[in-house]
């Protein structure tokens, strides 16, 4: 079965640390960019980070730069999110998502990205 | 704060047609970036509904359709069913932010 399963969420104190994991199965994990997307309680979706197939290219939303670190282990079909110095506003359900992209060549080349497979999410609560 | 604006809610009776708008700007939808749509049923993870403005992944009913014009896009649901009651999000890319952006979300209620 093609699926993503997150784990590692829980209660963490502000300034502490937490590591989220996402295990992939049913597809060739090493062929895909992967992403973390979060959703604060009662709020909308917010993209957090992308990581390239070989792990050498990463892109973060500004609000987590310098605090969160994404990594992956293709041998274990897993992607991770190390959350350091979390803040109350980082409280959210964190979803792991598979990324797809395609290019449109016109007046200028445009690369489009979307998320075609999502895990069930893991809740992170930042509170003292 | 999202750069893609959606109406907070839309509603319709079973069998009716409803549309959800997604309004962006010249740095995202208006810059020829495509729009993708996700459905989030209550208490579940988002699911890809439409990609590339108007393409349905395998398994998505043809009651769902998407379109894009200028700096805006729309999702239409025809023959509304009780199981369509969910939150819907549009998504694109914004080159000025260098971010993958989601819409504010729309709750669809089946009357």
PDB file of C-alpha atoms in Angstrom:
ATOM      1  CA  UNK A   1       0.000   0.000   0.000  1.00  0.00           C
ATOM      2  CA  UNK A   2       1.258   3.452  -0.896  1.00  0.00           C
ATOM      3  CA  UNK A   3       1.394   5.429   2.325  1.00  0.00           C
ATOM      4  CA  UNK A   4       3.209   7.839   4.589  1.00  0.00           C
ATOM      5  CA  UNK A   5       3.168   7.388   8.364  1.00  0.00           C
ATOM      6  CA  UNK A   6       4.335  10.148  10.687  1.00  0.00           C
ATOM      7  CA  UNK A   7       5.476   9.697  14.259  1.00  0.00           C
ATOM      8  CA  UNK A   8       7.295  11.553  17.010  1.00  0.00           C
ATOM      9  CA  UNK A   9       4.805  14.245  17.878  1.00  0.00           C
ATOM     10  CA  UNK A  10       3.915  15.191  21.429  1.00  0.00           C
ATOM     11  CA  UNK A  11       4.270  17.886  24.051  1.00  0.00           C
ATOM     12  CA  UNK A  12       7.492  19.890  23.999  1.00  0.00           C
ATOM     13  CA  UNK A  13       8.502  22.896  26.028  1.00  0.00           C
ATOM     14  CA  UNK A  14       9.370  26.176  24.340  1.00  0.00           C
ATOM     15  CA  UNK A  15      13.084  26.130  23.609  1.00  0.00           C
ATOM     16  CA  UNK A  16      13.237  22.341  23.761  1.00  0.00           C
ATOM     17  CA  UNK A  17      13.613  19.936  20.849  1.00  0.00           C
ATOM     18  CA  UNK A  18      11.605  17.261  19.083  1.00  0.00           C
ATOM     19  CA  UNK A  19      12.246  15.017  16.101  1.00  0.00           C
ATOM     20  CA  UNK A  20       9.468  13.981  13.772  1.00  0.00           C
ATOM     21  CA  UNK A  21       9.744  10.979  11.477  1.00  0.00           C
ATOM     22  CA  UNK A  22       7.870   9.947   8.374  1.00  0.00           C
ATOM     23  CA  UNK A  23       8.086   6.419   7.007  1.00  0.00           C
ATOM     24  CA  UNK A  24       7.202   5.836   3.384  1.00  0.00           C
ATOM     25  CA  UNK A  25       6.078   2.599   1.782  1.00  0.00           C
ATOM     26  CA  UNK A  26       4.633   1.336  -1.462  1.00  0.00           C
ATOM     27  CA  UNK A  27       6.645   3.569  -3.798  1.00  0.00           C
ATOM     28  CA  UNK A  28      10.256   4.307  -4.709  1.00  0.00           C
ATOM     29  CA  UNK A  29      10.987   6.845  -2.000  1.00  0.00           C
ATOM     30  CA  UNK A  30      14.336   7.943  -3.406  1.00  0.00           C
ATOM     31  CA  UNK A  31      12.666   9.214  -6.590  1.00  0.00           C
ATOM     32  CA  UNK A  32      10.717  11.978  -4.887  1.00  0.00           C
ATOM     33  CA  UNK A  33      11.109  15.311  -3.233  1.00  0.00           C
ATOM     34  CA  UNK A  34       9.412  15.215   0.162  1.00  0.00           C
ATOM     35  CA  UNK A  35       7.801  17.911   2.244  1.00  0.00           C
ATOM     36  CA  UNK A  36       6.416  18.790   5.655  1.00  0.00           C
ATOM     37  CA  UNK A  37       3.192  20.796   5.817  1.00  0.00           C
ATOM     38  CA  UNK A  38       1.587  21.893   9.072  1.00  0.00           C
ATOM     39  CA  UNK A  39      -1.846  22.941  10.272  1.00  0.00           C
ATOM     40  CA  UNK A  40      -2.338  24.863  13.494  1.00  0.00           C
ATOM     41  CA  UNK A  41      -5.496  23.971  15.458  1.00  0.00           C
ATOM     42  CA  UNK A  42      -8.528  25.278  13.613  1.00  0.00           C
ATOM     43  CA  UNK A  43      -6.355  26.967  10.977  1.00  0.00           C
ATOM     44  CA  UNK A  44      -5.316  26.425   7.383  1.00  0.00           C
ATOM     45  CA  UNK A  45      -2.404  24.627   5.790  1.00  0.00           C
ATOM     46  CA  UNK A  46       1.131  26.017   5.824  1.00  0.00           C
ATOM     47  CA  UNK A  47       4.044  24.570   3.862  1.00  0.00           C
ATOM     48  CA  UNK A  48       7.133  24.187   6.091  1.00  0.00           C
ATOM     49  CA  UNK A  49       9.976  22.566   4.171  1.00  0.00           C
ATOM     50  CA  UNK A  50      10.958  20.595   1.054  1.00  0.00           C
ATOM     51  CA  UNK A  51      13.893  18.236   0.611  1.00  0.00           C
ATOM     52  CA  UNK A  52      15.262  16.962  -2.687  1.00  0.00           C
ATOM     53  CA  UNK A  53      15.655  13.301  -3.561  1.00  0.00           C
ATOM     54  CA  UNK A  54      19.358  13.170  -2.582  1.00  0.00           C
ATOM     55  CA  UNK A  55      18.920  15.415   0.457  1.00  0.00           C
ATOM     56  CA  UNK A  56      21.300  18.047  -0.877  1.00  0.00           C
ATOM     57  CA  UNK A  57      18.719  20.721  -1.577  1.00  0.00           C
ATOM     58  CA  UNK A  58      16.372  21.967   1.116  1.00  0.00           C
ATOM     59  CA  UNK A  59      14.004  24.868   1.241  1.00  0.00           C
ATOM     60  CA  UNK A  60      12.352  26.254   4.378  1.00  0.00           C
ATOM     61  CA  UNK A  61       9.604  28.726   5.116  1.00  0.00           C
ATOM     62  CA  UNK A  62      11.132  31.821   6.715  1.00  0.00           C
ATOM     63  CA  UNK A  63       9.454  31.291  10.095  1.00  0.00           C
ATOM     64  CA  UNK A  64      11.384  28.069  10.795  1.00  0.00           C
ATOM     65  CA  UNK A  65      14.755  28.868   9.218  1.00  0.00           C
ATOM     66  CA  UNK A  66      17.592  28.331  11.659  1.00  0.00           C
ATOM     67  CA  UNK A  67      15.376  26.341  14.045  1.00  0.00           C
ATOM     68  CA  UNK A  68      14.098  23.359  12.059  1.00  0.00           C
ATOM     69  CA  UNK A  69      16.221  20.938  10.040  1.00  0.00           C
ATOM     70  CA  UNK A  70      14.929  18.448   7.498  1.00  0.00           C
ATOM     71  CA  UNK A  71      16.815  15.298   6.542  1.00  0.00           C
ATOM     72  CA  UNK A  72      16.142  11.982   4.879  1.00  0.00           C
ATOM     73  CA  UNK A  73      17.465   8.437   4.807  1.00  0.00           C
ATOM     74  CA  UNK A  74      16.637   6.809   1.495  1.00  0.00           C
ATOM     75  CA  UNK A  75      17.822   3.422   2.739  1.00  0.00           C
ATOM     76  CA  UNK A  76      15.188   3.608   5.474  1.00  0.00           C
ATOM     77  CA  UNK A  77      12.575   5.258   3.228  1.00  0.00           C
ATOM     78  CA  UNK A  78      12.202   7.982   5.801  1.00  0.00           C
ATOM     79  CA  UNK A  79      12.231  11.753   6.134  1.00  0.00           C
ATOM     80  CA  UNK A  80      12.757  13.606   9.383  1.00  0.00           C
ATOM     81  CA  UNK A  81      12.095  17.030  10.854  1.00  0.00           C
ATOM     82  CA  UNK A  82      14.299  18.133  13.735  1.00  0.00           C
ATOM     83  CA  UNK A  83      12.527  20.893  15.618  1.00  0.00           C
ATOM     84  CA  UNK A  84      14.838  22.960  17.814  1.00  0.00           C
ATOM     85  CA  UNK A  85      13.779  25.924  19.908  1.00  0.00           C
ATOM     86  CA  UNK A  86      10.105  25.463  19.096  1.00  0.00           C
ATOM     87  CA  UNK A  87       7.702  28.253  19.889  1.00  0.00           C
ATOM     88  CA  UNK A  88       4.047  28.243  20.869  1.00  0.00           C
ATOM     89  CA  UNK A  89       3.151  29.249  17.301  1.00  0.00           C
ATOM     90  CA  UNK A  90       4.719  26.005  16.031  1.00  0.00           C
ATOM     91  CA  UNK A  91       1.885  24.069  17.673  1.00  0.00           C
ATOM     92  CA  UNK A  92       0.227  22.177  14.832  1.00  0.00           C
ATOM     93  CA  UNK A  93      -0.450  18.870  13.185  1.00  0.00           C
ATOM     94  CA  UNK A  94       2.576  18.142  11.014  1.00  0.00           C
ATOM     95  CA  UNK A  95       1.903  16.265   7.782  1.00  0.00           C
ATOM     96  CA  UNK A  96       4.488  14.522   5.672  1.00  0.00           C
ATOM     97  CA  UNK A  97       3.732  14.841   1.956  1.00  0.00           C
ATOM     98  CA  UNK A  98       5.138  13.542  -1.305  1.00  0.00           C
ATOM     99  CA  UNK A  99       5.986  16.264  -3.795  1.00  0.00           C
ATOM    100  CA  UNK A 100       5.377  16.219  -7.527  1.00  0.00           C
ATOM    101  CA  UNK A 101       6.478  18.814 -10.035  1.00  0.00           C
ATOM    102  CA  UNK A 102       6.313  19.594 -13.729  1.00  0.00           C
ATOM    103  CA  UNK A 103       7.602  22.344 -15.936  1.00  0.00           C
ATOM    104  CA  UNK A 104       5.739  24.640 -18.295  1.00  0.00           C
ATOM    105  CA  UNK A 105       7.917  26.201 -20.961  1.00  0.00           C
ATOM    106  CA  UNK A 106       6.509  29.455 -22.271  1.00  0.00           C
ATOM    107  CA  UNK A 107       7.672  33.036 -22.314  1.00  0.00           C
ATOM    108  CA  UNK A 108       9.417  32.047 -19.127  1.00  0.00           C
ATOM    109  CA  UNK A 109       9.953  28.571 -17.724  1.00  0.00           C
ATOM    110  CA  UNK A 110       7.719  27.835 -14.755  1.00  0.00           C
ATOM    111  CA  UNK A 111       8.043  24.872 -12.416  1.00  0.00           C
ATOM    112  CA  UNK A 112       4.839  23.856 -10.683  1.00  0.00           C
ATOM    113  CA  UNK A 113       4.796  21.891  -7.461  1.00  0.00           C
ATOM    114  CA  UNK A 114       2.025  20.038  -5.650  1.00  0.00           C
ATOM    115  CA  UNK A 115       1.554  17.414  -2.948  1.00  0.00           C
ATOM    116  CA  UNK A 116       0.020  14.177  -4.171  1.00  0.00           C
ATOM    117  CA  UNK A 117       0.274  11.899  -1.132  1.00  0.00           C
ATOM    118  CA  UNK A 118      -0.200  12.834   2.507  1.00  0.00           C
ATOM    119  CA  UNK A 119       0.294  11.065   5.803  1.00  0.00           C
ATOM    120  CA  UNK A 120      -2.238  11.210   8.627  1.00  0.00           C
ATOM    121  CA  UNK A 121      -0.153  13.713  10.559  1.00  0.00           C
ATOM    122  CA  UNK A 122       1.362  13.951  14.016  1.00  0.00           C
ATOM    123  CA  UNK A 123       0.381  16.580  16.592  1.00  0.00           C
ATOM    124  CA  UNK A 124       3.068  18.787  18.094  1.00  0.00           C
ATOM    125  CA  UNK A 125       2.111  20.908  21.087  1.00  0.00           C
ATOM    126  CA  UNK A 126       4.573  23.525  22.280  1.00  0.00           C
ATOM    127  CA  UNK A 127       3.741  24.556  25.815  1.00  0.00           C
ATOM    128  CA  UNK A 128       5.291  24.893  29.222  1.00  0.00           C
TER     129      UNK A 128
ATOM    130  CA  UNK B   1      -1.300  35.253   6.370  1.00  0.00           C
ATOM    131  CA  UNK B   2      -2.081  33.509   3.096  1.00  0.00           C
ATOM    132  CA  UNK B   3      -1.635  35.268  -0.236  1.00  0.00           C
ATOM    133  CA  UNK B   4      -4.398  33.174  -1.802  1.00  0.00           C
ATOM    134  CA  UNK B   5      -7.884  34.239  -0.734  1.00  0.00           C
ATOM    135  CA  UNK B   6     -10.890  31.920  -0.607  1.00  0.00           C
ATOM    136  CA  UNK B   7     -14.409  32.488   0.736  1.00  0.00           C
ATOM    137  CA  UNK B   8     -14.688  31.128   4.295  1.00  0.00           C
ATOM    138  CA  UNK B   9     -17.742  29.070   3.479  1.00  0.00           C
ATOM    139  CA  UNK B  10     -20.097  28.000   0.734  1.00  0.00           C
ATOM    140  CA  UNK B  11     -23.191  25.855   0.971  1.00  0.00           C
ATOM    141  CA  UNK B  12     -25.641  24.078  -1.251  1.00  0.00           C
ATOM    142  CA  UNK B  13     -28.389  21.516  -1.288  1.00  0.00           C
ATOM    143  CA  UNK B  14     -27.735  17.973  -2.445  1.00  0.00           C
ATOM    144  CA  UNK B  15     -27.539  17.840  -6.214  1.00  0.00           C
ATOM    145  CA  UNK B  16     -26.717  21.504  -6.611  1.00  0.00           C
ATOM    146  CA  UNK B  17     -23.566  23.045  -8.063  1.00  0.00           C
ATOM    147  CA  UNK B  18     -21.235  25.105  -5.896  1.00  0.00           C
ATOM    148  CA  UNK B  19     -18.056  26.954  -6.786  1.00  0.00           C
ATOM    149  CA  UNK B  20     -15.112  28.019  -4.668  1.00  0.00           C
ATOM    150  CA  UNK B  21     -12.914  30.882  -5.777  1.00  0.00           C
ATOM    151  CA  UNK B  22      -9.199  31.285  -5.141  1.00  0.00           C
ATOM    152  CA  UNK B  23      -7.867  34.785  -5.728  1.00  0.00           C
ATOM    153  CA  UNK B  24      -4.148  35.414  -6.033  1.00  0.00           C
ATOM    154  CA  UNK B  25      -1.911  38.035  -7.593  1.00  0.00           C
ATOM    155  CA  UNK B  26       0.711  38.699 -10.235  1.00  0.00           C
ATOM    156  CA  UNK B  27       3.356  36.908  -8.177  1.00  0.00           C
ATOM    157  CA  UNK B  28       1.551  33.580  -8.031  1.00  0.00           C
ATOM    158  CA  UNK B  29      -1.502  32.533 -10.067  1.00  0.00           C
ATOM    159  CA  UNK B  30      -1.183  35.598 -12.302  1.00  0.00           C
ATOM    160  CA  UNK B  31       2.440  34.698 -13.026  1.00  0.00           C
ATOM    161  CA  UNK B  32       1.231  31.550 -14.832  1.00  0.00           C
ATOM    162  CA  UNK B  33       1.792  29.214 -11.894  1.00  0.00           C
ATOM    163  CA  UNK B  34      -0.848  26.512 -11.866  1.00  0.00           C
ATOM    164  CA  UNK B  35      -3.384  25.938  -9.102  1.00  0.00           C
ATOM    165  CA  UNK B  36      -3.969  22.704  -7.235  1.00  0.00           C
ATOM    166  CA  UNK B  37      -6.857  21.819  -4.929  1.00  0.00           C
ATOM    167  CA  UNK B  38      -7.082  19.661  -1.815  1.00  0.00           C
ATOM    168  CA  UNK B  39     -10.049  18.239   0.070  1.00  0.00           C
ATOM    169  CA  UNK B  40      -9.851  17.763   3.825  1.00  0.00           C
ATOM    170  CA  UNK B  41     -12.681  15.723   5.287  1.00  0.00           C
ATOM    171  CA  UNK B  42     -13.397  16.348   8.981  1.00  0.00           C
ATOM    172  CA  UNK B  43     -10.638  14.972  11.189  1.00  0.00           C
ATOM    173  CA  UNK B  44      -8.543  13.641   8.320  1.00  0.00           C
ATOM    174  CA  UNK B  45      -5.475  14.594   6.306  1.00  0.00           C
ATOM    175  CA  UNK B  46      -5.727  16.644   3.121  1.00  0.00           C
ATOM    176  CA  UNK B  47      -6.149  14.752  -0.125  1.00  0.00           C
ATOM    177  CA  UNK B  48      -5.176  15.920  -3.603  1.00  0.00           C
ATOM    178  CA  UNK B  49      -8.338  16.706  -5.550  1.00  0.00           C
ATOM    179  CA  UNK B  50      -7.202  18.656  -8.632  1.00  0.00           C
ATOM    180  CA  UNK B  51      -3.693  19.304  -9.971  1.00  0.00           C
ATOM    181  CA  UNK B  52      -2.536  21.536 -12.782  1.00  0.00           C
ATOM    182  CA  UNK B  53      -5.705  23.663 -12.709  1.00  0.00           C
ATOM    183  CA  UNK B  54      -8.075  21.035 -14.057  1.00  0.00           C
ATOM    184  CA  UNK B  55      -6.636  17.524 -13.797  1.00  0.00           C
ATOM    185  CA  UNK B  56      -8.163  14.890 -11.534  1.00  0.00           C
ATOM    186  CA  UNK B  57      -6.022  12.163  -9.962  1.00  0.00           C
ATOM    187  CA  UNK B  58      -7.269   8.641 -10.408  1.00  0.00           C
ATOM    188  CA  UNK B  59     -10.266   7.968  -8.200  1.00  0.00           C
ATOM    189  CA  UNK B  60     -11.531  11.533  -7.938  1.00  0.00           C
ATOM    190  CA  UNK B  61     -15.110  11.778  -9.255  1.00  0.00           C
ATOM    191  CA  UNK B  62     -15.698  13.901 -12.333  1.00  0.00           C
ATOM    192  CA  UNK B  63     -18.143  15.967 -10.256  1.00  0.00           C
ATOM    193  CA  UNK B  64     -15.062  17.953  -9.282  1.00  0.00           C
ATOM    194  CA  UNK B  65     -13.556  20.309 -11.842  1.00  0.00           C
ATOM    195  CA  UNK B  66     -11.123  23.198 -11.795  1.00  0.00           C
ATOM    196  CA  UNK B  67     -10.430  26.243 -13.887  1.00  0.00           C
ATOM    197  CA  UNK B  68      -8.070  29.194 -13.914  1.00  0.00           C
ATOM    198  CA  UNK B  69      -8.256  32.660 -15.419  1.00  0.00           C
ATOM    199  CA  UNK B  70      -5.853  35.505 -14.869  1.00  0.00           C
ATOM    200  CA  UNK B  71      -4.948  35.725 -11.186  1.00  0.00           C
ATOM    201  CA  UNK B  72      -7.835  33.577  -9.997  1.00  0.00           C
ATOM    202  CA  UNK B  73      -8.960  29.975 -10.052  1.00  0.00           C
ATOM    203  CA  UNK B  74     -12.153  28.117  -9.228  1.00  0.00           C
ATOM    204  CA  UNK B  75     -13.198  24.706  -8.030  1.00  0.00           C
ATOM    205  CA  UNK B  76     -16.655  23.523  -9.019  1.00  0.00           C
ATOM    206  CA  UNK B  77     -18.582  20.683  -7.438  1.00  0.00           C
ATOM    207  CA  UNK B  78     -21.595  19.542  -9.426  1.00  0.00           C
ATOM    208  CA  UNK B  79     -24.224  17.175  -8.090  1.00  0.00           C
ATOM    209  CA  UNK B  80     -23.276  18.044  -4.521  1.00  0.00           C
ATOM    210  CA  UNK B  81     -23.347  15.075  -2.151  1.00  0.00           C
ATOM    211  CA  UNK B  82     -23.341  14.808   1.647  1.00  0.00           C
ATOM    212  CA  UNK B  83     -19.888  13.218   1.515  1.00  0.00           C
ATOM    213  CA  UNK B  84     -18.512  16.395  -0.102  1.00  0.00           C
ATOM    214  CA  UNK B  85     -18.864  18.276   3.174  1.00  0.00           C
ATOM    215  CA  UNK B  86     -15.260  19.211   3.904  1.00  0.00           C
ATOM    216  CA  UNK B  87     -12.677  21.964   3.848  1.00  0.00           C
ATOM    217  CA  UNK B  88     -11.137  22.785   0.486  1.00  0.00           C
ATOM    218  CA  UNK B  89      -7.776  24.495  -0.103  1.00  0.00           C
ATOM    219  CA  UNK B  90      -6.177  25.875  -3.227  1.00  0.00           C
ATOM    220  CA  UNK B  91      -2.379  25.901  -3.581  1.00  0.00           C
ATOM    221  CA  UNK B  92       0.151  27.478  -5.906  1.00  0.00           C
ATOM    222  CA  UNK B  93       3.660  28.909  -5.878  1.00  0.00           C
ATOM    223  CA  UNK B  94       4.590  32.520  -5.172  1.00  0.00           C
ATOM    224  CA  UNK B  95       7.843  33.655  -6.754  1.00  0.00           C
ATOM    225  CA  UNK B  96       8.178  36.845  -4.727  1.00  0.00           C
ATOM    226  CA  UNK B  97       7.971  34.867  -1.474  1.00  0.00           C
ATOM    227  CA  UNK B  98       9.710  31.819  -2.938  1.00  0.00           C
ATOM    228  CA  UNK B  99       7.090  29.821  -1.049  1.00  0.00           C
ATOM    229  CA  UNK B 100       4.526  27.159  -1.789  1.00  0.00           C
ATOM    230  CA  UNK B 101       1.328  28.922  -0.760  1.00  0.00           C
ATOM    231  CA  UNK B 102      -2.069  27.629   0.273  1.00  0.00           C
ATOM    232  CA  UNK B 103      -5.378  29.403   0.172  1.00  0.00           C
ATOM    233  CA  UNK B 104      -7.250  30.426   3.300  1.00  0.00           C
ATOM    234  CA  UNK B 105      -9.583  27.462   2.973  1.00  0.00           C
ATOM    235  CA  UNK B 106     -13.305  27.101   2.320  1.00  0.00           C
ATOM    236  CA  UNK B 107     -15.760  25.029   4.310  1.00  0.00           C
ATOM    237  CA  UNK B 108     -18.408  23.406   2.140  1.00  0.00           C
ATOM    238  CA  UNK B 109     -21.676  22.635   3.891  1.00  0.00           C
ATOM    239  CA  UNK B 110     -24.330  20.409   2.366  1.00  0.00           C
ATOM    240  CA  UNK B 111     -27.730  21.664   3.482  1.00  0.00           C
TER     241      UNK B 111
END
